[in-house]
Amino acid sequence: MGKIIFYEDRNFQGRHYECSSDCADLSPYFSRCNSMRVMSDWWVMYERPNYMGYQYVLSRGEYPDYQRWMGFNDNIRSCRSYPHLQDNQNDMKAKQEEPIAIYCSE
């Protein structure tokens, strides 16, 4: 099972929310998201509720501010975990050193 931690402020400060499953509406848990720690799996973040709006695909790693995941602002309102994208050690030739963030338009 995947896990991600959202922080309201940069550099993993302020209120935080731990999530371990898909969530169609994150707004009850925090008002803004300025940093994240992806503890396991790959995650897709959406700027609007119900998996709508701009999308950001994030690998395991630390993102101390929203620009590190190529975000335009601090709006993250829904998320999905993709455990089937886990790294398979037998198939990988090079170790991933840095977190990977991919921006996708609406």
mmCIF file of N, CA and C in Angstrom:
data_model
loop_
_atom_site.group_PDB
_atom_site.id
_atom_site.type_symbol
_atom_site.label_atom_id
_atom_site.label_comp_id
_atom_site.label_asym_id
_atom_site.label_seq_id
_atom_site.Cartn_x
_atom_site.Cartn_y
_atom_site.Cartn_z
ATOM 1 N N MET A 1 0.840 -1.178 0.000
ATOM 2 C CA MET A 1 0.000 0.000 0.000
ATOM 3 C C MET A 1 0.885 1.242 0.000
ATOM 4 N N GLY A 2 0.552 2.213 -0.816
ATOM 5 C CA GLY A 2 1.326 3.437 -0.926
ATOM 6 C C GLY A 2 1.075 4.386 0.231
ATOM 7 N N LYS A 3 1.955 5.363 0.340
ATOM 8 C CA LYS A 3 1.795 6.375 1.380
ATOM 9 C C LYS A 3 2.416 7.672 0.909
ATOM 10 N N ILE A 4 1.694 8.763 1.186
ATOM 11 C CA ILE A 4 2.179 10.100 0.864
ATOM 12 C C ILE A 4 1.813 11.022 2.015
ATOM 13 N N ILE A 5 2.660 12.013 2.271
ATOM 14 C CA ILE A 5 2.389 12.992 3.326
ATOM 15 C C ILE A 5 2.373 14.376 2.685
ATOM 16 N N PHE A 6 1.270 15.086 2.862
ATOM 17 C CA PHE A 6 1.094 16.442 2.348
ATOM 18 C C PHE A 6 1.363 17.435 3.482
ATOM 19 N N TYR A 7 2.055 18.524 3.167
ATOM 20 C CA TYR A 7 2.341 19.575 4.150
ATOM 21 C C TYR A 7 1.817 20.902 3.613
ATOM 22 N N GLU A 8 1.211 21.694 4.497
ATOM 23 C CA GLU A 8 0.677 22.982 4.058
ATOM 24 C C GLU A 8 1.778 23.990 3.719
ATOM 25 N N ASP A 9 2.913 23.890 4.360
ATOM 26 C CA ASP A 9 3.986 24.859 4.141
ATOM 27 C C ASP A 9 5.193 24.212 3.469
ATOM 28 N N ARG A 10 6.054 25.049 2.931
ATOM 29 C CA ARG A 10 7.281 24.566 2.290
ATOM 30 C C ARG A 10 8.196 23.891 3.304
ATOM 31 N N ASN A 11 9.088 23.065 2.768
ATOM 32 C CA ASN A 11 10.100 22.384 3.582
ATOM 33 C C ASN A 11 9.499 21.522 4.686
ATOM 34 N N PHE A 12 8.348 20.912 4.382
ATOM 35 C CA PHE A 12 7.719 19.927 5.269
ATOM 36 C C PHE A 12 7.323 20.521 6.615
ATOM 37 N N GLN A 13 6.827 21.751 6.578
ATOM 38 C CA GLN A 13 6.403 22.460 7.784
ATOM 39 C C GLN A 13 4.884 22.621 7.787
ATOM 40 N N GLY A 14 4.360 23.025 8.919
ATOM 41 C CA GLY A 14 2.934 23.302 9.057
ATOM 42 C C GLY A 14 2.110 22.031 9.224
ATOM 43 N N ARG A 15 0.807 22.209 9.139
ATOM 44 C CA ARG A 15 -0.094 21.059 9.259
ATOM 45 C C ARG A 15 0.225 20.052 8.182
ATOM 46 N N HIS A 16 0.007 18.773 8.501
ATOM 47 C CA HIS A 16 0.253 17.744 7.496
ATOM 48 C C HIS A 16 -0.854 16.698 7.529
ATOM 49 N N TYR A 17 -0.954 15.964 6.440
ATOM 50 C CA TYR A 17 -1.957 14.915 6.307
ATOM 51 C C TYR A 17 -1.309 13.713 5.638
ATOM 52 N N GLU A 18 -1.450 12.544 6.257
ATOM 53 C CA GLU A 18 -0.923 11.300 5.699
ATOM 54 C C GLU A 18 -2.036 10.577 4.958
ATOM 55 N N CYS A 19 -1.722 10.132 3.756
ATOM 56 C CA CYS A 19 -2.709 9.480 2.903
ATOM 57 C C CYS A 19 -2.138 8.152 2.410
ATOM 58 N N SER A 20 -2.959 7.101 2.441
ATOM 59 C CA SER A 20 -2.491 5.792 1.984
ATOM 60 C C SER A 20 -3.429 5.159 0.963
ATOM 61 N N SER A 21 -4.380 5.949 0.447
ATOM 62 C CA SER A 21 -5.280 5.429 -0.587
ATOM 63 C C SER A 21 -5.772 6.590 -1.447
ATOM 64 N N ASP A 22 -6.433 6.259 -2.536
ATOM 65 C CA ASP A 22 -6.979 7.287 -3.415
ATOM 66 C C ASP A 22 -7.918 8.193 -2.621
ATOM 67 N N CYS A 23 -7.929 9.464 -2.976
ATOM 68 C CA CYS A 23 -8.806 10.419 -2.298
ATOM 69 C C CYS A 23 -9.347 11.405 -3.330
ATOM 70 N N ALA A 24 -10.665 11.415 -3.508
ATOM 71 C CA ALA A 24 -11.304 12.274 -4.505
ATOM 72 C C ALA A 24 -11.406 13.727 -4.060
ATOM 73 N N ASP A 25 -11.298 13.988 -2.752
ATOM 74 C CA ASP A 25 -11.375 15.367 -2.265
ATOM 75 C C ASP A 25 -10.508 15.523 -1.016
ATOM 76 N N LEU A 26 -9.387 16.194 -1.181
ATOM 77 C CA LEU A 26 -8.455 16.415 -0.075
ATOM 78 C C LEU A 26 -8.737 17.704 0.694
ATOM 79 N N SER A 27 -9.663 18.528 0.222
ATOM 80 C CA SER A 27 -9.878 19.840 0.839
ATOM 81 C C SER A 27 -10.276 19.786 2.317
ATOM 82 N N PRO A 28 -10.931 18.736 2.824
ATOM 83 C CA PRO A 28 -11.206 18.714 4.271
ATOM 84 C C PRO A 28 -9.945 18.568 5.134
ATOM 85 N N TYR A 29 -8.839 18.133 4.546
ATOM 86 C CA TYR A 29 -7.641 17.816 5.314
ATOM 87 C C TYR A 29 -6.597 18.926 5.334
ATOM 88 N N PHE A 30 -6.555 19.751 4.292
ATOM 89 C CA PHE A 30 -5.617 20.879 4.254
ATOM 90 C C PHE A 30 -6.103 21.889 3.228
ATOM 91 N N SER A 31 -5.709 23.168 3.429
ATOM 92 C CA SER A 31 -6.170 24.242 2.543
ATOM 93 C C SER A 31 -5.209 24.521 1.397
ATOM 94 N N ARG A 32 -3.953 24.121 1.561
ATOM 95 C CA ARG A 32 -2.951 24.315 0.512
ATOM 96 C C ARG A 32 -1.896 23.228 0.682
ATOM 97 N N CYS A 33 -1.114 22.999 -0.366
ATOM 98 C CA CYS A 33 -0.057 21.991 -0.293
ATOM 99 C C CYS A 33 1.209 22.582 -0.898
ATOM 100 N N ASN A 34 2.189 22.832 -0.047
ATOM 101 C CA ASN A 34 3.441 23.422 -0.508
ATOM 102 C C ASN A 34 4.617 22.465 -0.492
ATOM 103 N N SER A 35 4.450 21.291 0.125
ATOM 104 C CA SER A 35 5.506 20.276 0.085
ATOM 105 C C SER A 35 4.891 18.898 0.312
ATOM 106 N N MET A 36 5.622 17.863 -0.137
ATOM 107 C CA MET A 36 5.132 16.487 -0.035
ATOM 108 C C MET A 36 6.293 15.533 0.157
ATOM 109 N N ARG A 37 5.992 14.437 0.826
ATOM 110 C CA ARG A 37 6.908 13.299 0.897
ATOM 111 C C ARG A 37 6.161 12.093 0.347
ATOM 112 N N VAL A 38 6.631 11.558 -0.765
ATOM 113 C CA VAL A 38 6.062 10.333 -1.330
ATOM 114 C C VAL A 38 6.868 9.188 -0.731
ATOM 115 N N MET A 39 6.239 8.445 0.165
ATOM 116 C CA MET A 39 6.938 7.400 0.909
ATOM 117 C C MET A 39 7.044 6.097 0.124
ATOM 118 N N SER A 40 6.043 5.816 -0.712
ATOM 119 C CA SER A 40 6.068 4.591 -1.510
ATOM 120 C C SER A 40 5.098 4.722 -2.672
ATOM 121 N N ASP A 41 5.295 3.891 -3.664
ATOM 122 C CA ASP A 41 4.501 3.865 -4.894
ATOM 123 C C ASP A 41 4.676 5.147 -5.704
ATOM 124 N N TRP A 42 3.964 5.210 -6.802
ATOM 125 C CA TRP A 42 3.859 6.408 -7.628
ATOM 126 C C TRP A 42 2.486 6.994 -7.341
ATOM 127 N N TRP A 43 2.373 8.308 -7.419
ATOM 128 C CA TRP A 43 1.108 8.987 -7.146
ATOM 129 C C TRP A 43 0.827 9.999 -8.247
ATOM 130 N N VAL A 44 -0.450 10.181 -8.539
ATOM 131 C CA VAL A 44 -0.888 11.251 -9.430
ATOM 132 C C VAL A 44 -1.666 12.243 -8.579
ATOM 133 N N MET A 45 -1.224 13.503 -8.606
ATOM 134 C CA MET A 45 -1.887 14.593 -7.897
ATOM 135 C C MET A 45 -2.718 15.380 -8.897
ATOM 136 N N TYR A 46 -3.869 15.843 -8.468
ATOM 137 C CA TYR A 46 -4.757 16.635 -9.316
ATOM 138 C C TYR A 46 -5.030 17.969 -8.631
ATOM 139 N N GLU A 47 -5.113 19.037 -9.420
ATOM 140 C CA GLU A 47 -5.347 20.366 -8.856
ATOM 141 C C GLU A 47 -6.796 20.603 -8.475
ATOM 142 N N ARG A 48 -7.701 19.727 -8.899
ATOM 143 C CA ARG A 48 -9.119 19.891 -8.564
ATOM 144 C C ARG A 48 -9.663 18.591 -7.979
ATOM 145 N N PRO A 49 -10.774 18.670 -7.246
ATOM 146 C CA PRO A 49 -11.389 17.450 -6.710
ATOM 147 C C PRO A 49 -11.845 16.508 -7.822
ATOM 148 N N ASN A 50 -12.099 15.269 -7.446
ATOM 149 C CA ASN A 50 -12.615 14.241 -8.354
ATOM 150 C C ASN A 50 -11.684 13.959 -9.526
ATOM 151 N N TYR A 51 -10.383 14.049 -9.271
ATOM 152 C CA TYR A 51 -9.366 13.671 -10.257
ATOM 153 C C TYR A 51 -9.467 14.501 -11.537
ATOM 154 N N MET A 52 -9.659 15.795 -11.352
ATOM 155 C CA MET A 52 -9.792 16.719 -12.476
ATOM 156 C C MET A 52 -8.673 17.757 -12.414
ATOM 157 N N GLY A 53 -8.495 18.459 -13.527
ATOM 158 C CA GLY A 53 -7.518 19.543 -13.586
ATOM 159 C C GLY A 53 -6.123 19.053 -13.936
ATOM 160 N N TYR A 54 -5.167 19.947 -13.769
ATOM 161 C CA TYR A 54 -3.778 19.603 -14.057
ATOM 162 C C TYR A 54 -3.341 18.436 -13.181
ATOM 163 N N GLN A 55 -2.465 17.602 -13.743
ATOM 164 C CA GLN A 55 -2.010 16.389 -13.060
ATOM 165 C C GLN A 55 -0.496 16.419 -12.913
ATOM 166 N N TYR A 56 -0.037 15.830 -11.819
ATOM 167 C CA TYR A 56 1.389 15.710 -11.551
ATOM 168 C C TYR A 56 1.662 14.276 -11.133
ATOM 169 N N VAL A 57 2.535 13.599 -11.845
ATOM 170 C CA VAL A 57 2.897 12.213 -11.543
ATOM 171 C C VAL A 57 4.200 12.245 -10.755
ATOM 172 N N LEU A 58 4.176 11.685 -9.551
ATOM 173 C CA LEU A 58 5.333 11.763 -8.661
ATOM 174 C C LEU A 58 5.826 10.384 -8.256
ATOM 175 N N SER A 59 7.135 10.217 -8.279
ATOM 176 C CA SER A 59 7.763 8.988 -7.791
ATOM 177 C C SER A 59 8.107 9.162 -6.309
ATOM 178 N N ARG A 60 8.587 8.097 -5.699
ATOM 179 C CA ARG A 60 9.003 8.151 -4.300
ATOM 180 C C ARG A 60 10.108 9.190 -4.147
ATOM 181 N N GLY A 61 9.984 10.021 -3.116
ATOM 182 C CA GLY A 61 10.983 11.047 -2.864
ATOM 183 C C GLY A 61 10.415 12.218 -2.094
ATOM 184 N N GLU A 62 11.225 13.253 -1.933
ATOM 185 C CA GLU A 62 10.838 14.445 -1.191
ATOM 186 C C GLU A 62 10.723 15.632 -2.136
ATOM 187 N N TYR A 63 9.663 16.415 -1.933
ATOM 188 C CA TYR A 63 9.378 17.588 -2.745
ATOM 189 C C TYR A 63 9.169 18.764 -1.788
ATOM 190 N N PRO A 64 10.233 19.540 -1.484
ATOM 191 C CA PRO A 64 10.162 20.574 -0.453
ATOM 192 C C PRO A 64 9.343 21.810 -0.827
ATOM 193 N N ASP A 65 9.014 21.990 -2.097
ATOM 194 C CA ASP A 65 8.093 23.049 -2.503
ATOM 195 C C ASP A 65 7.420 22.642 -3.810
ATOM 196 N N TYR A 66 6.295 23.288 -4.124
ATOM 197 C CA TYR A 66 5.492 22.852 -5.270
ATOM 198 C C TYR A 66 6.212 23.009 -6.603
ATOM 199 N N GLN A 67 7.206 23.842 -6.681
ATOM 200 C CA GLN A 67 7.961 23.966 -7.927
ATOM 201 C C GLN A 67 8.780 22.711 -8.212
ATOM 202 N N ARG A 68 9.097 21.927 -7.185
ATOM 203 C CA ARG A 68 9.862 20.689 -7.371
ATOM 204 C C ARG A 68 9.047 19.619 -8.083
ATOM 205 N N TRP A 69 7.708 19.722 -8.014
ATOM 206 C CA TRP A 69 6.894 18.794 -8.807
ATOM 207 C C TRP A 69 6.287 19.515 -10.005
ATOM 208 N N MET A 70 6.892 20.655 -10.357
ATOM 209 C CA MET A 70 6.504 21.458 -11.517
ATOM 210 C C MET A 70 5.105 22.029 -11.375
ATOM 211 N N GLY A 71 4.670 22.258 -10.147
ATOM 212 C CA GLY A 71 3.353 22.829 -9.895
ATOM 213 C C GLY A 71 3.312 24.313 -10.207
ATOM 214 N N PHE A 72 2.141 24.768 -10.627
ATOM 215 C CA PHE A 72 1.933 26.191 -10.902
ATOM 216 C C PHE A 72 1.522 26.942 -9.639
ATOM 217 N N ASN A 73 0.973 26.203 -8.668
ATOM 218 C CA ASN A 73 0.498 26.807 -7.424
ATOM 219 C C ASN A 73 0.428 25.727 -6.350
ATOM 220 N N ASP A 74 -0.139 26.074 -5.208
ATOM 221 C CA ASP A 74 -0.187 25.130 -4.087
ATOM 222 C C ASP A 74 -1.524 24.387 -3.983
ATOM 223 N N ASN A 75 -2.245 24.262 -5.091
ATOM 224 C CA ASN A 75 -3.531 23.558 -5.103
ATOM 225 C C ASN A 75 -3.354 22.087 -5.444
ATOM 226 N N ILE A 76 -3.596 21.227 -4.478
ATOM 227 C CA ILE A 76 -3.701 19.788 -4.703
ATOM 228 C C ILE A 76 -5.008 19.386 -4.041
ATOM 229 N N ARG A 77 -5.958 18.883 -4.819
ATOM 230 C CA ARG A 77 -7.293 18.612 -4.283
ATOM 231 C C ARG A 77 -7.725 17.156 -4.373
ATOM 232 N N SER A 78 -6.986 16.318 -5.110
ATOM 233 C CA SER A 78 -7.279 14.880 -5.146
ATOM 234 C C SER A 78 -6.014 14.137 -5.547
ATOM 235 N N CYS A 79 -5.989 12.828 -5.245
ATOM 236 C CA CYS A 79 -4.792 12.041 -5.546
ATOM 237 C C CYS A 79 -5.149 10.577 -5.768
ATOM 238 N N ARG A 80 -4.291 9.903 -6.527
ATOM 239 C CA ARG A 80 -4.425 8.465 -6.780
ATOM 240 C C ARG A 80 -3.062 7.804 -6.670
ATOM 241 N N SER A 81 -3.057 6.616 -6.090
ATOM 242 C CA SER A 81 -1.840 5.819 -5.975
ATOM 243 C C SER A 81 -1.782 4.825 -7.126
ATOM 244 N N TYR A 82 -0.576 4.571 -7.617
ATOM 245 C CA TYR A 82 -0.370 3.591 -8.681
ATOM 246 C C TYR A 82 0.709 2.607 -8.247
ATOM 247 N N PRO A 83 0.325 1.610 -7.433
ATOM 248 C CA PRO A 83 1.324 0.657 -6.938
ATOM 249 C C PRO A 83 1.921 -0.212 -8.035
ATOM 250 N N HIS A 84 1.205 -0.403 -9.149
ATOM 251 C CA HIS A 84 1.738 -1.240 -10.228
ATOM 252 C C HIS A 84 2.910 -0.583 -10.942
ATOM 253 N N LEU A 85 3.215 0.663 -10.635
ATOM 254 C CA LEU A 85 4.362 1.341 -11.228
ATOM 255 C C LEU A 85 5.602 1.228 -10.348
ATOM 256 N N GLN A 86 5.543 0.400 -9.312
ATOM 257 C CA GLN A 86 6.700 0.240 -8.437
ATOM 258 C C GLN A 86 7.896 -0.240 -9.240
ATOM 259 N N ASP A 87 9.063 0.166 -8.801
ATOM 260 C CA ASP A 87 10.298 -0.258 -9.460
ATOM 261 C C ASP A 87 10.524 -1.746 -9.234
ATOM 262 N N ASN A 88 10.857 -2.451 -10.277
ATOM 263 C CA ASN A 88 11.210 -3.861 -10.166
ATOM 264 C C ASN A 88 12.730 -3.939 -10.171
ATOM 265 N N GLN A 89 13.318 -4.322 -9.059
ATOM 266 C CA GLN A 89 14.776 -4.330 -8.930
ATOM 267 C C GLN A 89 15.440 -5.239 -9.960
ATOM 268 N N ASN A 90 14.788 -6.307 -10.383
ATOM 269 C CA ASN A 90 15.383 -7.216 -11.361
ATOM 270 C C ASN A 90 15.476 -6.591 -12.748
ATOM 271 N N ASP A 91 14.560 -5.676 -13.056
ATOM 272 C CA ASP A 91 14.531 -5.064 -14.380
ATOM 273 C C ASP A 91 15.321 -3.763 -14.452
ATOM 274 N N MET A 92 15.646 -3.184 -13.306
ATOM 275 C CA MET A 92 16.314 -1.884 -13.318
ATOM 276 C C MET A 92 17.819 -2.047 -13.432
ATOM 277 N N LYS A 93 18.414 -1.309 -14.357
ATOM 278 C CA LYS A 93 19.864 -1.333 -14.538
ATOM 279 C C LYS A 93 20.540 -0.208 -13.754
ATOM 280 N N ALA A 94 19.860 0.924 -13.620
ATOM 281 C CA ALA A 94 20.423 2.068 -12.905
ATOM 282 C C ALA A 94 19.506 2.423 -11.744
ATOM 283 N N LYS A 95 20.102 2.803 -10.648
ATOM 284 C CA LYS A 95 19.321 3.191 -9.478
ATOM 285 C C LYS A 95 18.836 4.624 -9.652
ATOM 286 N N GLN A 96 17.576 4.857 -9.331
ATOM 287 C CA GLN A 96 17.013 6.195 -9.418
ATOM 288 C C GLN A 96 17.551 7.022 -8.263
ATOM 289 N N GLU A 97 18.245 8.109 -8.567
ATOM 290 C CA GLU A 97 18.858 8.946 -7.542
ATOM 291 C C GLU A 97 17.957 10.100 -7.111
ATOM 292 N N GLU A 98 17.196 10.660 -8.028
ATOM 293 C CA GLU A 98 16.361 11.821 -7.745
ATOM 294 C C GLU A 98 14.895 11.464 -7.936
ATOM 295 N N PRO A 99 13.984 12.113 -7.191
ATOM 296 C CA PRO A 99 12.562 11.897 -7.426
ATOM 297 C C PRO A 99 12.187 12.351 -8.829
ATOM 298 N N ILE A 100 11.186 11.733 -9.384
ATOM 299 C CA ILE A 100 10.722 12.072 -10.726
ATOM 300 C C ILE A 100 9.361 12.737 -10.621
ATOM 301 N N ALA A 101 9.193 13.879 -11.277
ATOM 302 C CA ALA A 101 7.912 14.576 -11.338
ATOM 303 C C ALA A 101 7.589 14.833 -12.798
ATOM 304 N N ILE A 102 6.373 14.507 -13.191
ATOM 305 C CA ILE A 102 5.926 14.697 -14.571
ATOM 306 C C ILE A 102 4.657 15.531 -14.545
ATOM 307 N N TYR A 103 4.626 16.612 -15.319
ATOM 308 C CA TYR A 103 3.449 17.467 -15.411
ATOM 309 C C TYR A 103 2.604 17.024 -16.594
ATOM 310 N N CYS A 104 1.291 16.953 -16.405
ATOM 311 C CA CYS A 104 0.353 16.614 -17.481
ATOM 312 C C CYS A 104 -0.749 17.660 -17.490
ATOM 313 N N SER A 105 -1.086 18.184 -18.661
ATOM 314 C CA SER A 105 -2.144 19.188 -18.740
ATOM 315 C C SER A 105 -3.505 18.521 -18.649
ATOM 316 N N GLU A 106 -4.545 19.347 -18.531
ATOM 317 C CA GLU A 106 -5.913 18.838 -18.397
ATOM 318 C C GLU A 106 -6.318 18.024 -19.595
#
